[in-house]
PDB file of C-alpha atoms in Angstrom:
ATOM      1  CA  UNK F   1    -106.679 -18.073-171.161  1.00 83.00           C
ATOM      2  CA  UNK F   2    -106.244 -14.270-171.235  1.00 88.00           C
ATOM      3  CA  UNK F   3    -104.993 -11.977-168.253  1.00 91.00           C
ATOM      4  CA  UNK F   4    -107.583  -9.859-169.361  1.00 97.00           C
ATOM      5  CA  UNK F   5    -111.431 -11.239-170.418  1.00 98.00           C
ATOM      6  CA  UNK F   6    -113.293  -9.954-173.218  1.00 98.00           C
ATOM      7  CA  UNK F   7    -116.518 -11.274-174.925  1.00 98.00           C
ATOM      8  CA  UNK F   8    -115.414 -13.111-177.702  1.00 97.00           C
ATOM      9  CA  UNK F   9    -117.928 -11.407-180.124  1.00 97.00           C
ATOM     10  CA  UNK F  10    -120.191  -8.404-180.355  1.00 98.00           C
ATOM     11  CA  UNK F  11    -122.544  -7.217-183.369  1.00 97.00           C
ATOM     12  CA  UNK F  12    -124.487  -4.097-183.982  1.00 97.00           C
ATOM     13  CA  UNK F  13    -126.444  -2.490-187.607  1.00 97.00           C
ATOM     14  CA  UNK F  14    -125.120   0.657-188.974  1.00 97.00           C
ATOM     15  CA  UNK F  15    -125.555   3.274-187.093  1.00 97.00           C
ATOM     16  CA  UNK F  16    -125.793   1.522-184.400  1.00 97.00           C
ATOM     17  CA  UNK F  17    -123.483   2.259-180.862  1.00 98.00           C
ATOM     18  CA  UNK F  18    -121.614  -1.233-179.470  1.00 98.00           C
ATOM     19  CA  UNK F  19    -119.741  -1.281-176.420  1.00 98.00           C
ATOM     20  CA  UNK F  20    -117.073  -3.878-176.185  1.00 98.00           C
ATOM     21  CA  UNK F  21    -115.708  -4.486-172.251  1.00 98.00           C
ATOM     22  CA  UNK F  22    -112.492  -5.406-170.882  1.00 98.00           C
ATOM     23  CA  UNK F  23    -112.543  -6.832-167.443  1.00 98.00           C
ATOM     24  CA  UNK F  24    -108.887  -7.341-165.562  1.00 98.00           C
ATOM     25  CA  UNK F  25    -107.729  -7.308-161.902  1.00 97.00           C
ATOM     26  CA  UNK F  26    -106.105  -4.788-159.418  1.00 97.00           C
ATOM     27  CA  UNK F  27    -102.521  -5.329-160.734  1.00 96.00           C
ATOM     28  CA  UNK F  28    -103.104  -4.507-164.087  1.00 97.00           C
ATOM     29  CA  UNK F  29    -106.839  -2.421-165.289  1.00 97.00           C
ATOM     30  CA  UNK F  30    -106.877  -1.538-161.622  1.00 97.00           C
ATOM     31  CA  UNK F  31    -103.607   0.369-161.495  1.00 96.00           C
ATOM     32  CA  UNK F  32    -102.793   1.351-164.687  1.00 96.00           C
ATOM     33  CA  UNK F  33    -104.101   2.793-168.451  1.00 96.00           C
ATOM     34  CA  UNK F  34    -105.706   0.705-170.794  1.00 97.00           C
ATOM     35  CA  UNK F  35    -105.160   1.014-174.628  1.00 98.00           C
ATOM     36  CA  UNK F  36    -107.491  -0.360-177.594  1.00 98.00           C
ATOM     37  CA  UNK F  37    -106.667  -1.964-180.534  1.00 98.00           C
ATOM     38  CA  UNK F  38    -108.220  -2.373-184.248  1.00 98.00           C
ATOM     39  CA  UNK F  39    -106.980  -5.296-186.191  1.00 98.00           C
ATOM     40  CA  UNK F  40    -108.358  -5.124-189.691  1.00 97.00           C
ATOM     41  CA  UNK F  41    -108.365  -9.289-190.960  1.00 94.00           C
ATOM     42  CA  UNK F  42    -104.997  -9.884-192.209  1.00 94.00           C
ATOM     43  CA  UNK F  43    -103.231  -6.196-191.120  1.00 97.00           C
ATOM     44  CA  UNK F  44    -101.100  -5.097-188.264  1.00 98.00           C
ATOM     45  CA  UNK F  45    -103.059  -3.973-185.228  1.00 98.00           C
ATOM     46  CA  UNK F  46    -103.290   0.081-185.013  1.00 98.00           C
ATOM     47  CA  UNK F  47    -103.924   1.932-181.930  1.00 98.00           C
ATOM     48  CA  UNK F  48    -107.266   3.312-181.354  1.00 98.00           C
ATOM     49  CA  UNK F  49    -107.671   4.412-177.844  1.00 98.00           C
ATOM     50  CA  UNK F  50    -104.336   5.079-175.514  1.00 97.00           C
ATOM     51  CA  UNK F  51    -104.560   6.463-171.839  1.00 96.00           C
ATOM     52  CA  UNK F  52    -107.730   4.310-171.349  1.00 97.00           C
ATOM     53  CA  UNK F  53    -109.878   7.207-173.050  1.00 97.00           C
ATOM     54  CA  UNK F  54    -107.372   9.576-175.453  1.00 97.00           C
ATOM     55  CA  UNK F  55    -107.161   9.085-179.281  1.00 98.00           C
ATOM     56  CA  UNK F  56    -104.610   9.376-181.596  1.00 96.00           C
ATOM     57  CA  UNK F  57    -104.886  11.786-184.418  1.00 95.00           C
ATOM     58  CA  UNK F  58    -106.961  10.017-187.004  1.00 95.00           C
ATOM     59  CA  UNK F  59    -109.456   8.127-184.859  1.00 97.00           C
ATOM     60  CA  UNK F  60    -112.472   9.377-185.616  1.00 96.00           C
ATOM     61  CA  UNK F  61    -114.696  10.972-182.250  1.00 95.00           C
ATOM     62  CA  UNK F  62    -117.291   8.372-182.463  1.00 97.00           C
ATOM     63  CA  UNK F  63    -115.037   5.972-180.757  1.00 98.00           C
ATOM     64  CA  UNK F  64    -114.144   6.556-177.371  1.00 98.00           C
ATOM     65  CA  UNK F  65    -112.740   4.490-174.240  1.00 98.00           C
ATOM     66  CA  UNK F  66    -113.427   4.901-170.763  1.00 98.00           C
ATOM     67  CA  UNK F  67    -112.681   2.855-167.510  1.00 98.00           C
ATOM     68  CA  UNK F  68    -113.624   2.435-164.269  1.00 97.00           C
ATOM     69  CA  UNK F  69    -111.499   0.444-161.555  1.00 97.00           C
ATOM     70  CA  UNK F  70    -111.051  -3.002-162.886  1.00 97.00           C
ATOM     71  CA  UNK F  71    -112.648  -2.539-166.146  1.00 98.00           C
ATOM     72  CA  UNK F  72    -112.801  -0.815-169.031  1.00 98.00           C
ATOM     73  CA  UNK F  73    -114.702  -0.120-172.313  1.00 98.00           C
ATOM     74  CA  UNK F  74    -114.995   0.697-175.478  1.00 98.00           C
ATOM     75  CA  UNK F  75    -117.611   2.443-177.545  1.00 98.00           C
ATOM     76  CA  UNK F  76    -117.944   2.725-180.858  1.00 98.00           C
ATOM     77  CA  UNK F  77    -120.839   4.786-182.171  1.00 97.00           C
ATOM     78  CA  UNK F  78    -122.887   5.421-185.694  1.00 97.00           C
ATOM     79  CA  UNK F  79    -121.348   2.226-186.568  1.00 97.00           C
ATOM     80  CA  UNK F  80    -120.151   1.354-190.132  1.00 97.00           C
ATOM     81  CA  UNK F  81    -118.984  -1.202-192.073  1.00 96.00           C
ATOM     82  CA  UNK F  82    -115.314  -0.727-192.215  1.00 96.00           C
ATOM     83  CA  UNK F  83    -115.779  -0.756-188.132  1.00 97.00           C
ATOM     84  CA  UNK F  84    -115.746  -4.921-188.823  1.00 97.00           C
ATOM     85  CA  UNK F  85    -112.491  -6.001-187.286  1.00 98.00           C
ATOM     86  CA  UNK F  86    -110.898  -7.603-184.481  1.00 98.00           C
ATOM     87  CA  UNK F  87    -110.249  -5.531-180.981  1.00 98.00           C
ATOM     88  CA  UNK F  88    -108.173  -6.177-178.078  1.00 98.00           C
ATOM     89  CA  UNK F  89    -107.331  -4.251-174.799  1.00 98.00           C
ATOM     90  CA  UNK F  90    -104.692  -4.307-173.436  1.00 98.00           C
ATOM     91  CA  UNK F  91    -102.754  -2.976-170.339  1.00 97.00           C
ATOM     92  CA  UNK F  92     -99.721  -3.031-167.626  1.00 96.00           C
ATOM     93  CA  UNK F  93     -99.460  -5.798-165.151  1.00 95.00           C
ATOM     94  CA  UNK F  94     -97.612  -4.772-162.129  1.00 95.00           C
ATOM     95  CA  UNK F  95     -97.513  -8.326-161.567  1.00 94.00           C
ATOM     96  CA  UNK F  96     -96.393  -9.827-164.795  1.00 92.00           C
ATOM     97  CA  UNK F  97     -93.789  -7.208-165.158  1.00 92.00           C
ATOM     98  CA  UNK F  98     -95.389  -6.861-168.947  1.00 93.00           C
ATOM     99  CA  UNK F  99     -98.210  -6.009-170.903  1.00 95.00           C
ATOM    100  CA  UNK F 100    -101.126  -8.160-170.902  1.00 96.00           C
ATOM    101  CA  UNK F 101    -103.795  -8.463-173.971  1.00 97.00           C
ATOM    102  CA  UNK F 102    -106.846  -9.462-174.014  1.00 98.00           C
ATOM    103  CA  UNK F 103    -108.276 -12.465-175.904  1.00 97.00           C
ATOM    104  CA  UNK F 104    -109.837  -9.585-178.933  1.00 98.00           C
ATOM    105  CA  UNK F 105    -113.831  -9.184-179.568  1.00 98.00           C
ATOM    106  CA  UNK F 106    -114.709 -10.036-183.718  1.00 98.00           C
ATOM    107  CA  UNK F 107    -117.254  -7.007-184.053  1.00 98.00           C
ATOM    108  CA  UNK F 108    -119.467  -7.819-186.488  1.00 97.00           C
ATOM    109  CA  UNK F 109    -122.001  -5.072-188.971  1.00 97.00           C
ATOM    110  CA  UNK F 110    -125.005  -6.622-189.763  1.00 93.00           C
TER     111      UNK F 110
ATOM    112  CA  UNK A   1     -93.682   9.597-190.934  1.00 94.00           C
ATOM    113  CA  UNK A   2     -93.154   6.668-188.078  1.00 96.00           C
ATOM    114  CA  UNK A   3     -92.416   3.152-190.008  1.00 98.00           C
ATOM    115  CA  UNK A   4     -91.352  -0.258-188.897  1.00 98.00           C
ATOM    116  CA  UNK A   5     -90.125  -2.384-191.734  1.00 98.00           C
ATOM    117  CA  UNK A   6     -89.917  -6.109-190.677  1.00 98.00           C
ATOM    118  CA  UNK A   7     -88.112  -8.909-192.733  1.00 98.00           C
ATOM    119  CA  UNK A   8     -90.118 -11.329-195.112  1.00 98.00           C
ATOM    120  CA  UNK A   9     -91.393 -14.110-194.036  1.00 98.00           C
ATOM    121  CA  UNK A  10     -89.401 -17.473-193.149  1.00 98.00           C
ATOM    122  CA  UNK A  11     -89.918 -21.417-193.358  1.00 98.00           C
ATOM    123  CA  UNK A  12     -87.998 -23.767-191.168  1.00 98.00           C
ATOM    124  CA  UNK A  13     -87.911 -27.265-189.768  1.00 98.00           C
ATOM    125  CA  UNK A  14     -88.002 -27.703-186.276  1.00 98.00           C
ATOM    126  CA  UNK A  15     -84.731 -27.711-184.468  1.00 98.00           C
ATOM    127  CA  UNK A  16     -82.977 -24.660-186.606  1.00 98.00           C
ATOM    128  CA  UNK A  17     -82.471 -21.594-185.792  1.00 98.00           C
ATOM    129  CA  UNK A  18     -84.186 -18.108-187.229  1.00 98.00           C
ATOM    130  CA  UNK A  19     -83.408 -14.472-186.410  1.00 98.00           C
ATOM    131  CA  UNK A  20     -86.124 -12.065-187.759  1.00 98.00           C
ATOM    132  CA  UNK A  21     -85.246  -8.165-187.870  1.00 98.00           C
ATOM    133  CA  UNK A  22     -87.739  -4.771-187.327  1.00 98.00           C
ATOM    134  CA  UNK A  23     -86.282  -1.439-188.946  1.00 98.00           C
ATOM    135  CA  UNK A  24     -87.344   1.707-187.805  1.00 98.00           C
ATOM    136  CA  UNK A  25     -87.390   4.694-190.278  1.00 97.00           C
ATOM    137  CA  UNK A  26     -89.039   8.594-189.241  1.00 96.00           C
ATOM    138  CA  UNK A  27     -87.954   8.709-186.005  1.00 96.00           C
ATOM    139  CA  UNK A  28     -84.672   8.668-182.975  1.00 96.00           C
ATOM    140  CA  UNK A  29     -84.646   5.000-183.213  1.00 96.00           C
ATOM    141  CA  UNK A  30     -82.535   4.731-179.724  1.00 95.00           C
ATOM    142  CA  UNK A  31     -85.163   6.957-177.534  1.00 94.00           C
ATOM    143  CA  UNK A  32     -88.087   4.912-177.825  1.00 96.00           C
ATOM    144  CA  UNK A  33     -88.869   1.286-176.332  1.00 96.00           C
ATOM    145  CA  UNK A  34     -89.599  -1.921-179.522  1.00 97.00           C
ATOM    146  CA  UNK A  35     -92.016  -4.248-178.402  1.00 97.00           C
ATOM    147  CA  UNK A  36     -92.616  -7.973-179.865  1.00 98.00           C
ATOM    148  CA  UNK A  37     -96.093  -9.620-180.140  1.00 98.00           C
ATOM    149  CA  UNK A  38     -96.826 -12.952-180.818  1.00 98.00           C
ATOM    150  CA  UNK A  39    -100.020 -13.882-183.099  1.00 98.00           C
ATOM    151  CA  UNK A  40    -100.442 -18.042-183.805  1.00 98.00           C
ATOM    152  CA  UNK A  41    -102.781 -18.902-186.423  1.00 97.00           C
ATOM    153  CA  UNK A  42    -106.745 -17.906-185.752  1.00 96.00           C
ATOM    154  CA  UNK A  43    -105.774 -16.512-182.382  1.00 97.00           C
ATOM    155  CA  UNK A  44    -105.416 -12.893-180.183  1.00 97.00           C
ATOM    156  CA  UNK A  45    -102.260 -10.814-179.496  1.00 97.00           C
ATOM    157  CA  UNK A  46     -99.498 -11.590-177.030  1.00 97.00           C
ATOM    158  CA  UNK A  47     -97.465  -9.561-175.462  1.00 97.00           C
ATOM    159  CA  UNK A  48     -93.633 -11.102-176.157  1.00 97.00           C
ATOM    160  CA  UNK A  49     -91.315  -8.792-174.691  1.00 97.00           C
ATOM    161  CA  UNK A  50     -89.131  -5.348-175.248  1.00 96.00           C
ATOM    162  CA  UNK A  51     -85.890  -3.398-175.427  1.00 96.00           C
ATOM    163  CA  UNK A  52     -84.961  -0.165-175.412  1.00 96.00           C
ATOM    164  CA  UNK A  53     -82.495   0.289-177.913  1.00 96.00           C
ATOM    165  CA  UNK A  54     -80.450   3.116-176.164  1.00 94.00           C
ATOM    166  CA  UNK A  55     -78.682   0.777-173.862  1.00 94.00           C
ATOM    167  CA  UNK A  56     -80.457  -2.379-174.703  1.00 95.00           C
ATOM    168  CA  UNK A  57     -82.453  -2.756-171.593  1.00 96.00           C
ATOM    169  CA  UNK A  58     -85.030  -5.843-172.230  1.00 96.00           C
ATOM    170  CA  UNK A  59     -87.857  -7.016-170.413  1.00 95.00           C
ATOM    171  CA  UNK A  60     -89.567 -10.774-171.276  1.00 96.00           C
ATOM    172  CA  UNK A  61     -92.984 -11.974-170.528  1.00 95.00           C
ATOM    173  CA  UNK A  62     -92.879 -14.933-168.222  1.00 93.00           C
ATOM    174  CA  UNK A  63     -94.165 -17.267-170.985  1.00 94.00           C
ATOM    175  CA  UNK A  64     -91.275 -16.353-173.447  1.00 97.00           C
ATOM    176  CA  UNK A  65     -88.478 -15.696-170.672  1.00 97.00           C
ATOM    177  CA  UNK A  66     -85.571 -18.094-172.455  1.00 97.00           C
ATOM    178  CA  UNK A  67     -87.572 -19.581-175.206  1.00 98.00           C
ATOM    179  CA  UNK A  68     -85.984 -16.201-177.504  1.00 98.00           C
ATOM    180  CA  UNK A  69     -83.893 -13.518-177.452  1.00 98.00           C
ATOM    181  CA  UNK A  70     -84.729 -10.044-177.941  1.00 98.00           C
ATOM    182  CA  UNK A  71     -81.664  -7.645-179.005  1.00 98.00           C
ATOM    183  CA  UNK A  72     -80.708  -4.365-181.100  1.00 98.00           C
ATOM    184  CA  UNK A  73     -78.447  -3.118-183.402  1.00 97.00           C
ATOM    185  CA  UNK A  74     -78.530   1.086-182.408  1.00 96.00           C
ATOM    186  CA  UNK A  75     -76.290   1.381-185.270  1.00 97.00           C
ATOM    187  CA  UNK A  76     -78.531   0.117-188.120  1.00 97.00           C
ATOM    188  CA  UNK A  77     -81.674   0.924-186.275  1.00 98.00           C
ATOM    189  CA  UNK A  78     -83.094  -2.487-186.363  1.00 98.00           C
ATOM    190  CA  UNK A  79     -84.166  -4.848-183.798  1.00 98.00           C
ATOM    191  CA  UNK A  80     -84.364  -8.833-183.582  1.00 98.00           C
ATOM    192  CA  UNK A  81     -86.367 -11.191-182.181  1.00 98.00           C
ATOM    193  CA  UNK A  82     -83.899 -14.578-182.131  1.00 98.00           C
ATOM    194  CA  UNK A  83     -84.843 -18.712-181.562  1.00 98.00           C
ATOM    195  CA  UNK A  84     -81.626 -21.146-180.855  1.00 98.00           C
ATOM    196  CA  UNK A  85     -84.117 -24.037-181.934  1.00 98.00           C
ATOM    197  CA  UNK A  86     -87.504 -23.539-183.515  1.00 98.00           C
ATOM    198  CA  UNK A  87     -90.656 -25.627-182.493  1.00 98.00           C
ATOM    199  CA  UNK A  88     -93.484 -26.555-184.612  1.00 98.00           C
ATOM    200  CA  UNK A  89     -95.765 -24.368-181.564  1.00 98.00           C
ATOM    201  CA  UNK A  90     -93.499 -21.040-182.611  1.00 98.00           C
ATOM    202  CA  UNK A  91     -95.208 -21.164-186.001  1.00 98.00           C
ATOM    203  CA  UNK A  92     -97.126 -17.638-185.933  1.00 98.00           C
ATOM    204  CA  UNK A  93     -97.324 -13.689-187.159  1.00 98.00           C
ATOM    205  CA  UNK A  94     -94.827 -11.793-184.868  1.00 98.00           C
ATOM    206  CA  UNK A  95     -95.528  -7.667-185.066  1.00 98.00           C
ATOM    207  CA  UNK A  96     -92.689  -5.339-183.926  1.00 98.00           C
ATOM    208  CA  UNK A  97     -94.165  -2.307-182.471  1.00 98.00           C
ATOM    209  CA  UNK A  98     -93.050   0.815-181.134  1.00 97.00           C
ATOM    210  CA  UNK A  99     -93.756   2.285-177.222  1.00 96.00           C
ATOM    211  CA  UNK A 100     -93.670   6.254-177.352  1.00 90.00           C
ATOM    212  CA  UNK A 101     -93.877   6.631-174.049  1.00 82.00           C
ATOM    213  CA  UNK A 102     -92.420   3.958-171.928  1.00 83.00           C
ATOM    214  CA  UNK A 103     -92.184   0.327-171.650  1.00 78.00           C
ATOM    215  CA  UNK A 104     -95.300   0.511-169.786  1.00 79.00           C
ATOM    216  CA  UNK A 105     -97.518   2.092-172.054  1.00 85.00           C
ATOM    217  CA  UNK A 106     -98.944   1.615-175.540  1.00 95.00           C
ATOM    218  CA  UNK A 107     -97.701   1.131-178.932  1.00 97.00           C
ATOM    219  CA  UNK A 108     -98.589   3.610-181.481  1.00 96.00           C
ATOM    220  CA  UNK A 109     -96.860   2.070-184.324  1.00 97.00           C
ATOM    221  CA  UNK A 110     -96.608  -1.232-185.971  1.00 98.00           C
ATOM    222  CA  UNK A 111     -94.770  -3.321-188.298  1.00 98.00           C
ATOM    223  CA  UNK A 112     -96.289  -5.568-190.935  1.00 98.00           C
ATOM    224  CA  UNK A 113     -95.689  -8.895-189.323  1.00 98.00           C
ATOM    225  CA  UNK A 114     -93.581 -11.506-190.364  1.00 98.00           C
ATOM    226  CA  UNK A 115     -94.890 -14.800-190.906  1.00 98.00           C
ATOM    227  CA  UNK A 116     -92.657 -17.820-189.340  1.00 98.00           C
ATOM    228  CA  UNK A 117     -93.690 -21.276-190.398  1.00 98.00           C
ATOM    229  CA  UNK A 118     -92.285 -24.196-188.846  1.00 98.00           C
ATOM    230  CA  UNK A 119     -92.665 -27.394-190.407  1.00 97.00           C
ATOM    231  CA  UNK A 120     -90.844 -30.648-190.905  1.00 96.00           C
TER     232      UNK A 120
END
């Protein structure tokens, strides 16, 4: 059981925009940034959206991240096929004393 | 360019003993925090722990607090992620990953993964 609860799958058609949530509690989402991840199947993760809504140099602007006291999202818009990957959030836990992930969302292009 | 190089990947029997390593190459190795993630077979990401190589300040998550040992060499750039006595359950992709800005925050860059298999 993850700190932090995603839905375990999401699908969209090209083109399409999917949102993908990440729901936590006060001592973590609630009090600190939230940060995205893209796993690729069998790669590394890589960092898609730090600072709950900021994106490293790369990321293309049709993704973006936003968040709003215990939760937080992420958007991914004019969806393609490449987008097909796993994708976790993840955050602080005052807590924990750590980082917490969250279980990871298989988005899947019709 | 930002690169963590980990070491290949291992096969043991329960019981031994493994140390697995994470290089860091591009950037002042000692100034930034190395995180370790777990990743078992078909499953999602988990936070391990992390040191900061500088003075070798580490932090565990609960759940691996004394099941391994995080350290650093500052001299070789390279940081380790340790087991005294391996159990079938460790079997699992570990990442090494770097924190740019804090222990806290996010990690922007990421190692390959080793894969360690434990297996009698």
């Amino acid at each position: 059981q993850s700190v932090l609860t995603q839905p375990p799958s999401a699908s969209g058609t090209p083109g399409q925009r999917v949102t993908i949530s990440c729901s936590g509690r006060s001592s973590n989402i609630g009090s600190n940034t939230v940060n995205w991840y893209q796993q690729l199947p069998g790669t590394a993760p890589r960092l898609l959206i730090y600072n709950s809504n900021q994106r490293p140099s790369g990321v293309p602007d049709r993704i973006s991240g936003s968040k709003s006291g215990t939760s937080a999202s992420l958007a991914i818009s004019g969806l393609q096929s490449e987008d097909e990957a796993d994708y976790y959030c993840a955050a602080w836990d005052d807590s924990l004393n750590g980082q917490v992930f969250g279980g990871g969302t298989k988005l899947t292009v019709l | 360019e930002v690169q963590l190089v980990q070491s290949g990947a291992e096969v043991r029997k329960p019981g031994e003993s493994l140390k697995i390593s994470c290089k860091g190459f591009g950037y002042s190795f000692i100034s930034h925090w190395i995180g370790w993630v777990r990743q078992m077979p078909g499953k999602g990401l988990e936070w391990m722990g992390i040191i900061y190589p500088g003075d070798s300040d580490t932090r565990y998550s609960p759940s691996f607090q004394g099941q391994v040992t995080i350290s650093a060499d500052k001299s070789i750039s390279t940081a380790y992620l340790q087991w005294s006595s391996l159990k079938a359950s460790d079997t699992a992709m570990y990442y090494c990953a770097r924190a740019p800005s804090g222990l806290a925050n996010w990690f922007d860059s990421w190692g390959q993964g080793t894969l360690v298999t434990v297996s009698s």
